[in-house]
PDB file of C-alpha atoms in Angstrom:
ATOM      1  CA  UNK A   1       4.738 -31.110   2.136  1.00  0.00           C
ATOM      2  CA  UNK A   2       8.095 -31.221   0.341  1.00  0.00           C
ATOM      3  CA  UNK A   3      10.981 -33.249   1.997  1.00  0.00           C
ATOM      4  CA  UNK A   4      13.226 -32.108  -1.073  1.00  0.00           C
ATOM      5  CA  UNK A   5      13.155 -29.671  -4.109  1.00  0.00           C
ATOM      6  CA  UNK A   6      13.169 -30.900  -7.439  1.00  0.00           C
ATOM      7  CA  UNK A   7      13.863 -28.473 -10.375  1.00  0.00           C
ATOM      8  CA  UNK A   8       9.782 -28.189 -10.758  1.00  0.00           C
ATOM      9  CA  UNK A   9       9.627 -27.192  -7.206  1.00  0.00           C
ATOM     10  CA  UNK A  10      12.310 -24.523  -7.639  1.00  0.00           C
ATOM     11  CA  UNK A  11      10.377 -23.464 -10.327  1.00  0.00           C
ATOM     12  CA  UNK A  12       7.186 -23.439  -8.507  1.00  0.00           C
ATOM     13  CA  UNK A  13       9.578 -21.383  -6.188  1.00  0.00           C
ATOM     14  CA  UNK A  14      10.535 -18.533  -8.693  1.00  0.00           C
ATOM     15  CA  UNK A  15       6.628 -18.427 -10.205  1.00  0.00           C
ATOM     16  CA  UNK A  16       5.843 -16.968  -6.523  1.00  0.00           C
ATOM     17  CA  UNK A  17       8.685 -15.033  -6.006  1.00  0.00           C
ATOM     18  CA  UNK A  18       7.117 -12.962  -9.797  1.00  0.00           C
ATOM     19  CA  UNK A  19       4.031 -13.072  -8.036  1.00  0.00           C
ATOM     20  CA  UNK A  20       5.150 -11.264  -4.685  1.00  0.00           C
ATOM     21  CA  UNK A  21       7.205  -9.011  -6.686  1.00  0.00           C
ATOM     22  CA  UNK A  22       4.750  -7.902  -8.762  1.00  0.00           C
ATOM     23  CA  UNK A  23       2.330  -7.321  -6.164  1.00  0.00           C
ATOM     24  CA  UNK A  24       4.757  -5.590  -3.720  1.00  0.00           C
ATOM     25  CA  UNK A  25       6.009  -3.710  -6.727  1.00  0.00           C
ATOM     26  CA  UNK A  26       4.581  -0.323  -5.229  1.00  0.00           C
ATOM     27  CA  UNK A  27       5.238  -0.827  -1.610  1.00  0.00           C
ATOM     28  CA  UNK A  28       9.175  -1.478  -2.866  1.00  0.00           C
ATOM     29  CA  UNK A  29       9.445   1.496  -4.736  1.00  0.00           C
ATOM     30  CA  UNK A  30       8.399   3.584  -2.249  1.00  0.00           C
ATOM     31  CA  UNK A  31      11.131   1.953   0.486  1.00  0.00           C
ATOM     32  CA  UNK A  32      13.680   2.615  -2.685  1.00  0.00           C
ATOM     33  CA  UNK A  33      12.410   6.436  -2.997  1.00  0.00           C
ATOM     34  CA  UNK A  34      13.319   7.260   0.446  1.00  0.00           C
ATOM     35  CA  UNK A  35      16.827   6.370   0.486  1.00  0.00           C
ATOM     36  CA  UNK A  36      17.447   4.932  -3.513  1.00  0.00           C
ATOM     37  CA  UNK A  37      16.366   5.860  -6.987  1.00  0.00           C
ATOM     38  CA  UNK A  38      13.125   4.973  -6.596  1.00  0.00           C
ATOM     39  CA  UNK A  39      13.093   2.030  -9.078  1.00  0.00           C
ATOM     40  CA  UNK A  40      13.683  -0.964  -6.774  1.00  0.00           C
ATOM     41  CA  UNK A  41       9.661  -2.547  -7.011  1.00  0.00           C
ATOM     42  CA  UNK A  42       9.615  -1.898 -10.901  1.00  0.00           C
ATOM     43  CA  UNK A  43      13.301  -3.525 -11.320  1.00  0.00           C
ATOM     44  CA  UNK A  44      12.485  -6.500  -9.215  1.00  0.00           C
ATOM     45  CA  UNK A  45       9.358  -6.658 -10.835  1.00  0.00           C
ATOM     46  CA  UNK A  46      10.495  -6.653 -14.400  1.00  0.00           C
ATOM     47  CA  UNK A  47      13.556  -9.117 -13.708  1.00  0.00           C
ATOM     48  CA  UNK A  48      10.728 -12.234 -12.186  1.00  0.00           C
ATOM     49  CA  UNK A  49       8.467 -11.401 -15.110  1.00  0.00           C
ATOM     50  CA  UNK A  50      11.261 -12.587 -17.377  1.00  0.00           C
ATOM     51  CA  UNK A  51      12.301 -15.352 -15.015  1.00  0.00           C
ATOM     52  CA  UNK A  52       8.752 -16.382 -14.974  1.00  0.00           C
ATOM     53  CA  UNK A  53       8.616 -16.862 -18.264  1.00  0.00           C
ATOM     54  CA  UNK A  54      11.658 -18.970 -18.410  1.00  0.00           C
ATOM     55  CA  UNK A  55      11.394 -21.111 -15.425  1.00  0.00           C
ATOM     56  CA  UNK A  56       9.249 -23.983 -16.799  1.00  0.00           C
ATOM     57  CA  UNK A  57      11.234 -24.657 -19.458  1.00  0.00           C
ATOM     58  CA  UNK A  58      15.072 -23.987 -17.759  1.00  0.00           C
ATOM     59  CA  UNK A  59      13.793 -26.598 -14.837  1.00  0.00           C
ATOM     60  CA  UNK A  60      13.538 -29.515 -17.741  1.00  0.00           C
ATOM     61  CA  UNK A  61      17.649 -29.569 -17.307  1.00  0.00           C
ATOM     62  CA  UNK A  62      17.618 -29.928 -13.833  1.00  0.00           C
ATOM     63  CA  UNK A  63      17.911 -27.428 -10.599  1.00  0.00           C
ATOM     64  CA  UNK A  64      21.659 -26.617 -11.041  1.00  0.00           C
ATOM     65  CA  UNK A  65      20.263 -25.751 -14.634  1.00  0.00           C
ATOM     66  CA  UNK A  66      17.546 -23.734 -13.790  1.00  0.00           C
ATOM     67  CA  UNK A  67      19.317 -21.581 -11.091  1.00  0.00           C
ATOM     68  CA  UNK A  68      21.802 -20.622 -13.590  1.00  0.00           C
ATOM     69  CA  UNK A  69      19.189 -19.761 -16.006  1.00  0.00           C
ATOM     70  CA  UNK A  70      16.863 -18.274 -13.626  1.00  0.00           C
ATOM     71  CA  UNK A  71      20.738 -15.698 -12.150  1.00  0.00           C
ATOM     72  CA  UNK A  72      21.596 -14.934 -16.073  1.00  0.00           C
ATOM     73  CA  UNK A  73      17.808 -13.484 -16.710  1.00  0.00           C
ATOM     74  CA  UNK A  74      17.896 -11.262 -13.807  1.00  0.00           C
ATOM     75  CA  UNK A  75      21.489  -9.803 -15.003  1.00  0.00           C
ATOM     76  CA  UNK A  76      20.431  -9.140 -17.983  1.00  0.00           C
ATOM     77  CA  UNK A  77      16.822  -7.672 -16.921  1.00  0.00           C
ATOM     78  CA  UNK A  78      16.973  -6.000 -14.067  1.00  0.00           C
ATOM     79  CA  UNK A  79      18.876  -2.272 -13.853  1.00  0.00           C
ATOM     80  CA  UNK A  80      21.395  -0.997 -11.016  1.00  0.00           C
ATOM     81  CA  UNK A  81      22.869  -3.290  -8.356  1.00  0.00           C
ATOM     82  CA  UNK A  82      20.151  -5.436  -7.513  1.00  0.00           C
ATOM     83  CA  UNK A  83      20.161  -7.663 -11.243  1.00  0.00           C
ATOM     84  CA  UNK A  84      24.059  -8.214 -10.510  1.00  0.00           C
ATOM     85  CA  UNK A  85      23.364  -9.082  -6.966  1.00  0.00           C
ATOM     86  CA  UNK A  86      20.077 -11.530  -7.044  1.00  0.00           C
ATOM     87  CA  UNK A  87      21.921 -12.860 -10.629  1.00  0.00           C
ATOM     88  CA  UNK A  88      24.715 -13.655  -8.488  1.00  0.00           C
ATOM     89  CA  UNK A  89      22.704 -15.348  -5.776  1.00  0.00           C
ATOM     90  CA  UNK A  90      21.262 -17.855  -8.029  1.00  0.00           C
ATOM     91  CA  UNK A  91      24.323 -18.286 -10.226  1.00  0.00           C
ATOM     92  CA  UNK A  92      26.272 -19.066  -6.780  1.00  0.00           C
ATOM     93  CA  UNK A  93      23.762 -21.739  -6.102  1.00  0.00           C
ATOM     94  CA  UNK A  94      23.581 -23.246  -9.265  1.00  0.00           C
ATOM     95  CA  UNK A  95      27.172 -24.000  -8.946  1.00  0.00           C
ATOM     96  CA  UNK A  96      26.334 -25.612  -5.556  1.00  0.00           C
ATOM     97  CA  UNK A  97      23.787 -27.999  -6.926  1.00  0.00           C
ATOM     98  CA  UNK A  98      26.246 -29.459  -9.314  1.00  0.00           C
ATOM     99  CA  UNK A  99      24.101 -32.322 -10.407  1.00  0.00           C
ATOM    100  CA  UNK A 100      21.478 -33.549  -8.129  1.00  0.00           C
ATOM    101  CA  UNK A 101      18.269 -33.852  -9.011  1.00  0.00           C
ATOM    102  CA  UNK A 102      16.818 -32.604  -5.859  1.00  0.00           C
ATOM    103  CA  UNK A 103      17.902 -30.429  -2.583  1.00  0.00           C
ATOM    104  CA  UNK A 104      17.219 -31.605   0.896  1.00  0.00           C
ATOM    105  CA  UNK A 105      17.102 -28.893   3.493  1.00  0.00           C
ATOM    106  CA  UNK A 106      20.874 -29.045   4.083  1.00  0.00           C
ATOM    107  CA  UNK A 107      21.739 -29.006   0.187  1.00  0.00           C
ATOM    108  CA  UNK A 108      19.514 -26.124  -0.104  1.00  0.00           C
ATOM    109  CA  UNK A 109      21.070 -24.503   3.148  1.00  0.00           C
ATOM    110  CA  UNK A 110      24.865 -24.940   1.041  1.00  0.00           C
ATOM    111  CA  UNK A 111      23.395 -23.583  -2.045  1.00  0.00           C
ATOM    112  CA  UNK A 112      21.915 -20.419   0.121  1.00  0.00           C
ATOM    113  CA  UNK A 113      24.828 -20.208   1.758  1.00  0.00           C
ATOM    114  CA  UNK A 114      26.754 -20.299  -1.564  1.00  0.00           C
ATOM    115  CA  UNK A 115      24.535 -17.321  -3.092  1.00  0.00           C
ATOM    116  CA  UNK A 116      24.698 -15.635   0.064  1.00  0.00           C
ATOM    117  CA  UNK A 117      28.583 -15.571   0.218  1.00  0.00           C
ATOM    118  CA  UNK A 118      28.173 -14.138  -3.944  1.00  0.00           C
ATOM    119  CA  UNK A 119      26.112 -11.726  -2.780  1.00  0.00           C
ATOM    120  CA  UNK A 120      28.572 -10.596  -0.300  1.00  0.00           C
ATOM    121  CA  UNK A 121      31.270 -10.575  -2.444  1.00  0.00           C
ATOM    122  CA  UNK A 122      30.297  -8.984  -5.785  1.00  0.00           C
ATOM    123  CA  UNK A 123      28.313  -6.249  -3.145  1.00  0.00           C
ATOM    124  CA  UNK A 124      31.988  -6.102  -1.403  1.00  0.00           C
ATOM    125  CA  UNK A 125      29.288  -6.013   1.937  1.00  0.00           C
ATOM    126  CA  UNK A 126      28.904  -7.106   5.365  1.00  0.00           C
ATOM    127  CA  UNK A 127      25.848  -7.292   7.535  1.00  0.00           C
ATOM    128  CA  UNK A 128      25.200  -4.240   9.660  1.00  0.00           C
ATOM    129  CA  UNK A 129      25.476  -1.983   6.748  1.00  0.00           C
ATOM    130  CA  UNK A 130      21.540  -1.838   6.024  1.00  0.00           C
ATOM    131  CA  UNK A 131      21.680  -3.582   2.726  1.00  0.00           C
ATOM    132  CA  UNK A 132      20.014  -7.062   1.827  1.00  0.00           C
ATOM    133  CA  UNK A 133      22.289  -8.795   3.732  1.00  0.00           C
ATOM    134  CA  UNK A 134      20.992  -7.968   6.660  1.00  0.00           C
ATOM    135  CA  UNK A 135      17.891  -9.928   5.782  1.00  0.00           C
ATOM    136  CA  UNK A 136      19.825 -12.955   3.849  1.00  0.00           C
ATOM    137  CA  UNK A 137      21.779 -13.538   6.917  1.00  0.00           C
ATOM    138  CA  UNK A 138      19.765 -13.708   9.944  1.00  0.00           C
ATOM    139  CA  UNK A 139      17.667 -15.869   7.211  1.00  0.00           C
ATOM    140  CA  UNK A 140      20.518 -18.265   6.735  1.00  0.00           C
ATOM    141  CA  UNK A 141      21.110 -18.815  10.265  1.00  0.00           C
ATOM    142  CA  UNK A 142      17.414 -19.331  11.411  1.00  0.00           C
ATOM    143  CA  UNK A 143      17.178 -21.822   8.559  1.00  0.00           C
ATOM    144  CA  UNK A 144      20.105 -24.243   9.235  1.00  0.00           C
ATOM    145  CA  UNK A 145      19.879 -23.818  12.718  1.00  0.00           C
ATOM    146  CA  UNK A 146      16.308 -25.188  12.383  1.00  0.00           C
ATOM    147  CA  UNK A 147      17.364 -28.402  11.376  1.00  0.00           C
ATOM    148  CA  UNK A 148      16.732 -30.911   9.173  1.00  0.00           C
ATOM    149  CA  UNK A 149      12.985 -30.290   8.206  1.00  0.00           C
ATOM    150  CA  UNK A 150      12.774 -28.151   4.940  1.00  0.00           C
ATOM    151  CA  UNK A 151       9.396 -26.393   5.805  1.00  0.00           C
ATOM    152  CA  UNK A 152      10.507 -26.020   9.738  1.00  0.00           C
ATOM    153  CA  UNK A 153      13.726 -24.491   8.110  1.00  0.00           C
ATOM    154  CA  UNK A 154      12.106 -22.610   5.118  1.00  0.00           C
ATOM    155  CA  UNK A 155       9.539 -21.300   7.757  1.00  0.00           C
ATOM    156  CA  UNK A 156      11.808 -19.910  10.018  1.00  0.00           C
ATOM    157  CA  UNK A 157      13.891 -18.474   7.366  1.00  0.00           C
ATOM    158  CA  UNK A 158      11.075 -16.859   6.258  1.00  0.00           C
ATOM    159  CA  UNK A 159      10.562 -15.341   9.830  1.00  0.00           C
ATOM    160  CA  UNK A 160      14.052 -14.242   9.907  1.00  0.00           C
ATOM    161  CA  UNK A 161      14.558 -12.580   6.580  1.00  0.00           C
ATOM    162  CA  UNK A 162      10.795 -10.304   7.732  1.00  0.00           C
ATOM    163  CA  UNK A 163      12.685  -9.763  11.005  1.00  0.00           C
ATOM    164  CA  UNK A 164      16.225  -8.654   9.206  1.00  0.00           C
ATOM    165  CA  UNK A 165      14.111  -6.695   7.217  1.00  0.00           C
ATOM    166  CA  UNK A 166      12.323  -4.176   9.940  1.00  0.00           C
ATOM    167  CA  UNK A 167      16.071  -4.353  11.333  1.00  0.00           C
ATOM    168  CA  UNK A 168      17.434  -2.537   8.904  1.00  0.00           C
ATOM    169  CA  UNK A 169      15.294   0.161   9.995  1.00  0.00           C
ATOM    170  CA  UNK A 170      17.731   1.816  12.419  1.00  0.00           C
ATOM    171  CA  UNK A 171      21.176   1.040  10.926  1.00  0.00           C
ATOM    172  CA  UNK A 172      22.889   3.818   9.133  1.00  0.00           C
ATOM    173  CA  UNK A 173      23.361   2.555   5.458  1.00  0.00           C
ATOM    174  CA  UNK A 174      27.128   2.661   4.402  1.00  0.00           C
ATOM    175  CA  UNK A 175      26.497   0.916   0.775  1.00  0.00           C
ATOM    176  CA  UNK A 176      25.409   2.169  -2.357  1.00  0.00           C
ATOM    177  CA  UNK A 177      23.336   5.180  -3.221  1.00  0.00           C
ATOM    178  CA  UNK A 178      21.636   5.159   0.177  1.00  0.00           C
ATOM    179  CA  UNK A 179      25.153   5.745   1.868  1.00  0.00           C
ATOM    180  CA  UNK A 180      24.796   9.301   0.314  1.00  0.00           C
ATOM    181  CA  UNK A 181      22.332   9.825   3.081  1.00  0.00           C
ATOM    182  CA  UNK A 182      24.556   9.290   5.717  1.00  0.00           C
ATOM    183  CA  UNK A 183      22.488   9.462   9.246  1.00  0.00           C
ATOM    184  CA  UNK A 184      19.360  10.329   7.136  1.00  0.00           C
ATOM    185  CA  UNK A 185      19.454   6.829   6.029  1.00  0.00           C
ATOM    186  CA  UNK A 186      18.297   6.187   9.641  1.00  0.00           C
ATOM    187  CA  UNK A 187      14.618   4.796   9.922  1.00  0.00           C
ATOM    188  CA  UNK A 188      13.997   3.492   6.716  1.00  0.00           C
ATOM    189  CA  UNK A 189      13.718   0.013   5.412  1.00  0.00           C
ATOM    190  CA  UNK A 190      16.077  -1.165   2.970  1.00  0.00           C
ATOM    191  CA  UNK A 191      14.201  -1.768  -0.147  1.00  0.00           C
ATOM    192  CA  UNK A 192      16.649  -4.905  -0.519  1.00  0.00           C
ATOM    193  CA  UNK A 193      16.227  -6.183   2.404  1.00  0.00           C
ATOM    194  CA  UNK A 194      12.045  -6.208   1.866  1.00  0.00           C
ATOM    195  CA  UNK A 195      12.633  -7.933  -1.484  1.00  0.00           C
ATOM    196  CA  UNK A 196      15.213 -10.614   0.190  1.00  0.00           C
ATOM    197  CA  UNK A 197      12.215 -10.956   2.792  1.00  0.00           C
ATOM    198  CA  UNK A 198       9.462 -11.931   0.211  1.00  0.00           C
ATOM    199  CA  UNK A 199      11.964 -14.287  -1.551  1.00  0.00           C
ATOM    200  CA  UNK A 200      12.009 -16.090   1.684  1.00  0.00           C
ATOM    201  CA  UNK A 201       8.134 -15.277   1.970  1.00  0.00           C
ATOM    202  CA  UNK A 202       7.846 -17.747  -1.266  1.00  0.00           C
ATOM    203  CA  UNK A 203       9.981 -20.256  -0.293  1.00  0.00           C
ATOM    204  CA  UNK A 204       8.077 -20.623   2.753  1.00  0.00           C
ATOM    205  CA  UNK A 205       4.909 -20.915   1.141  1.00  0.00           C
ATOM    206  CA  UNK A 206       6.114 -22.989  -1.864  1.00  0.00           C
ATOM    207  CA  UNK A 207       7.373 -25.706   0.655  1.00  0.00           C
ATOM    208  CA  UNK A 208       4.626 -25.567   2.883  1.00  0.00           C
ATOM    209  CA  UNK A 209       1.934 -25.133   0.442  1.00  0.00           C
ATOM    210  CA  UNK A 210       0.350 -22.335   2.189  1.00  0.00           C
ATOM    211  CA  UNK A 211       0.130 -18.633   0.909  1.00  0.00           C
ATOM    212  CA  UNK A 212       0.035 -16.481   4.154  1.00  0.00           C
ATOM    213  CA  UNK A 213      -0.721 -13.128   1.477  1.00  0.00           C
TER     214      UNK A 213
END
């Protein structure tokens, strides 16, 4: 059980986030069909194909390097808002690494917490407005509030971000193409919000060592 992340486990990290992706391709789509344009699964898909690829080789420079690299291959691969928005997350925490070699659960709390802040920004957002958000936050807050035990903190995370994501069930979206919808947005799952939940699903899992699917 990991105490800290090196670069290879970040890595490690990204290879399952392709793997969820890909798998929950379908099931995202279909969220992102009822309220989006229907490409959500096949975007997020695409964009941890190519950071797949790259991840083994980007890690060799370090975690602050492989963040960055990891943020500019989803900007440039994946379509719409999401690309900018996940690019941003990891870009954010890349600059919050700096140089260490490794993240203890309170580095890697700062560097969420930096990507999280990115996210709001370029996304101009605030929780309660049934975007991905309201998964990365309640995420964020389980996670430092669990201490200083990465997989007690990843864990809970984990059960946080699933949690945020059913919660965005019932809010009334007020961002992006879903806010076209208006009170029809009402009882659907954000599509970002599910994909923010299975990044936290394979952070879990990478720090535990566990798969749970």
């Amino acid at each position: 059980m990991n105490t800290a992340l090196t670069a290879t486990d970040l890595a490690a990290w990204l290879h399952r986030c392709a793997a969820l992706m890909e798998a929950h391709a379908e099931e995202l789509t279909s969220l992102d069909a009822a309220i989006g344009d229907a490409d959500h699964g096949a975007n997020m898909s695409r964009g941890f194909r190519a950071v797949d690829g790259i991840a083994d080789d980007a890690a060799a420079g370090g975690p602050a390097a492989l963040l960055k690299k990891a943020g500019m291959t989803l900007v440039s691969t994946v379509g719409g808002a999401s690309g900018p928005l996940y690019g941003t997350l990891l870009l954010r925490m890349a600059s919050a690494a700096g140089d260490a070699e490794s993240l203890d659960a309170a580095a890697l709390g700062e560097a969420f917490a930096a990507g999280v802040q990115g996210v709001a920004d370029r996304g101009k957002a605030s929780p309660g407005e049934k975007t991905m958000l309201d998964a990365w936050t309640p995420a964020l807050e389980a996670y430092r509030g669990a201490g200083d035990d990465l997989a007690a903190a990843a864990t809970a995370g984990a059960a946080a971000a699933a949690q945020g994501r059913e919660d965005t069930a019932p809010l009334t979206a007020t961002k992006g193409r879903a806010s076209y919808l208006g009170e029809r947005s009402v009882g659907h799952i954000d599509p970002g919000a599910a994909s923010t939940a299975l990044l936290w699903q394979a952070l879990a899992e990478t720090v535990t060592g566990e798969e749970s699917r």
